[in-house]
Amino acid sequence: MRCLVVDDEPRLRRVLVRLLEGEGFRCTEAGSGVEALAQLEREAVPLVISDLRMPEMDGVQLLREVATRWPETAVIVVTAVAEVESAVACLQMGALDYVAKPFHLDEVRARVTQALDKRRLILENRNYQHHLEARVEAQARRIEELFLEGVHALVHALEAKDGYTRGHSMRVANYSAGMTAALALDADLADTIALGAELHDVGKIGVSEAVLHKAGKLTGDEYRHIMEHTVIGARILGPLMRDAPGALTIVRSHHERLDGTGSPDGLKGDAIPFEARLVSVADAFDAMTSVRPYRPSLTVAHAMQELETGKGVQFDPAVVDGFRRAFPEATALPIPTPQLQPLRLPLRAMEARRA
Ligand SMILES: [Fe+2]
């Protein structure tokens, strides 16, 4: 192992070098702090033994430099008995030990061994921490991936069952992404909305296919049965999405209406979570411009007009304006929408809540 001995007295340096070489160290010497730094710049060493009082740059200054630039180097300071206070200050600055002059060789040997043991432990600990952090991060990424794979599997299951929904979830997510950009919403809220928009109709998995595919007008009971998809969706996803409550509220509340006549909770105005008010506009627009079992699709202009008419009654006016701002040129289908980013869990919000 290499060691750098720093002392302005050549005689003392020799004594230490001889001792350390006897212990198997390969030593280099420096007569001042400046010289020591120059040597460290050429080649870092695991151990520095340095006198405190030296011309040009003293041991304290040297220690400060070493501690910041070579944090893996162990430093032992050599002090006169009268300098014990400075020695203690050095310990606070990161020196691993000190030896008081006049010293006994056995004492130096013991201090060096101890300091190197300490250094090894510190490095091992740092290494362990580093690996642990990397592993935790990899696990968190894997959990997120698994979750999102689960989400996609659910959406595919729904689309396999309900032809009308095919592409609907994705289009609603696309329109919602356009609106989050037009309204300059923050990244976390955008992640929440993207996730909730893609999942909003998942509860239709629990709705009878006969009702879902009925070509004629729905009876009151049938309509109520279909509208249960919000509650069913929230129930299916609830345990999976404890960490993404915003997305879950979209699933539950995307059929609420501003005037309080929506379902399932009859929420009114601002009591409807903003995320849900936003997705509800995207959802309604896509529903109107899609062919349904019981009617042909509306034109873009007609659907836009319906959104305007629904302002303050069914829809949040600011959100409808956001939709217009997002797609000002829209006249015919398909409406060009922003490229969807890969789904992400709104992790920043989750971490903030945990903190
Ligand atoms: Fe829905």
PDB file of C-alpha atoms and ligand atoms in Angstrom, residues 200-201 204 229 254-255 283, ligand 1:
ATOM      1  CA  HIS A 200     -61.067   5.809 -17.316  1.00  0.00           C
ATOM      2  CA  ASP A 201     -63.461   3.208 -18.777  1.00  0.00           C
ATOM      3  CA  LYS A 204     -66.775  -1.533 -18.447  1.00  0.00           C
ATOM      4  CA  HIS A 229     -68.554   1.291 -14.795  1.00  0.00           C
ATOM      5  CA  HIS A 254     -65.287  11.302 -15.281  1.00  0.00           C
ATOM      6  CA  HIS A 255     -69.098  11.199 -15.635  1.00  0.00           C
ATOM      7  CA  ASP A 283     -64.162  11.718 -23.228  1.00  0.00           C
TER       8      ASP A 283
HETATM    9 FE    FE B   1     -66.870   6.375 -19.126  1.00  0.00          FE
END
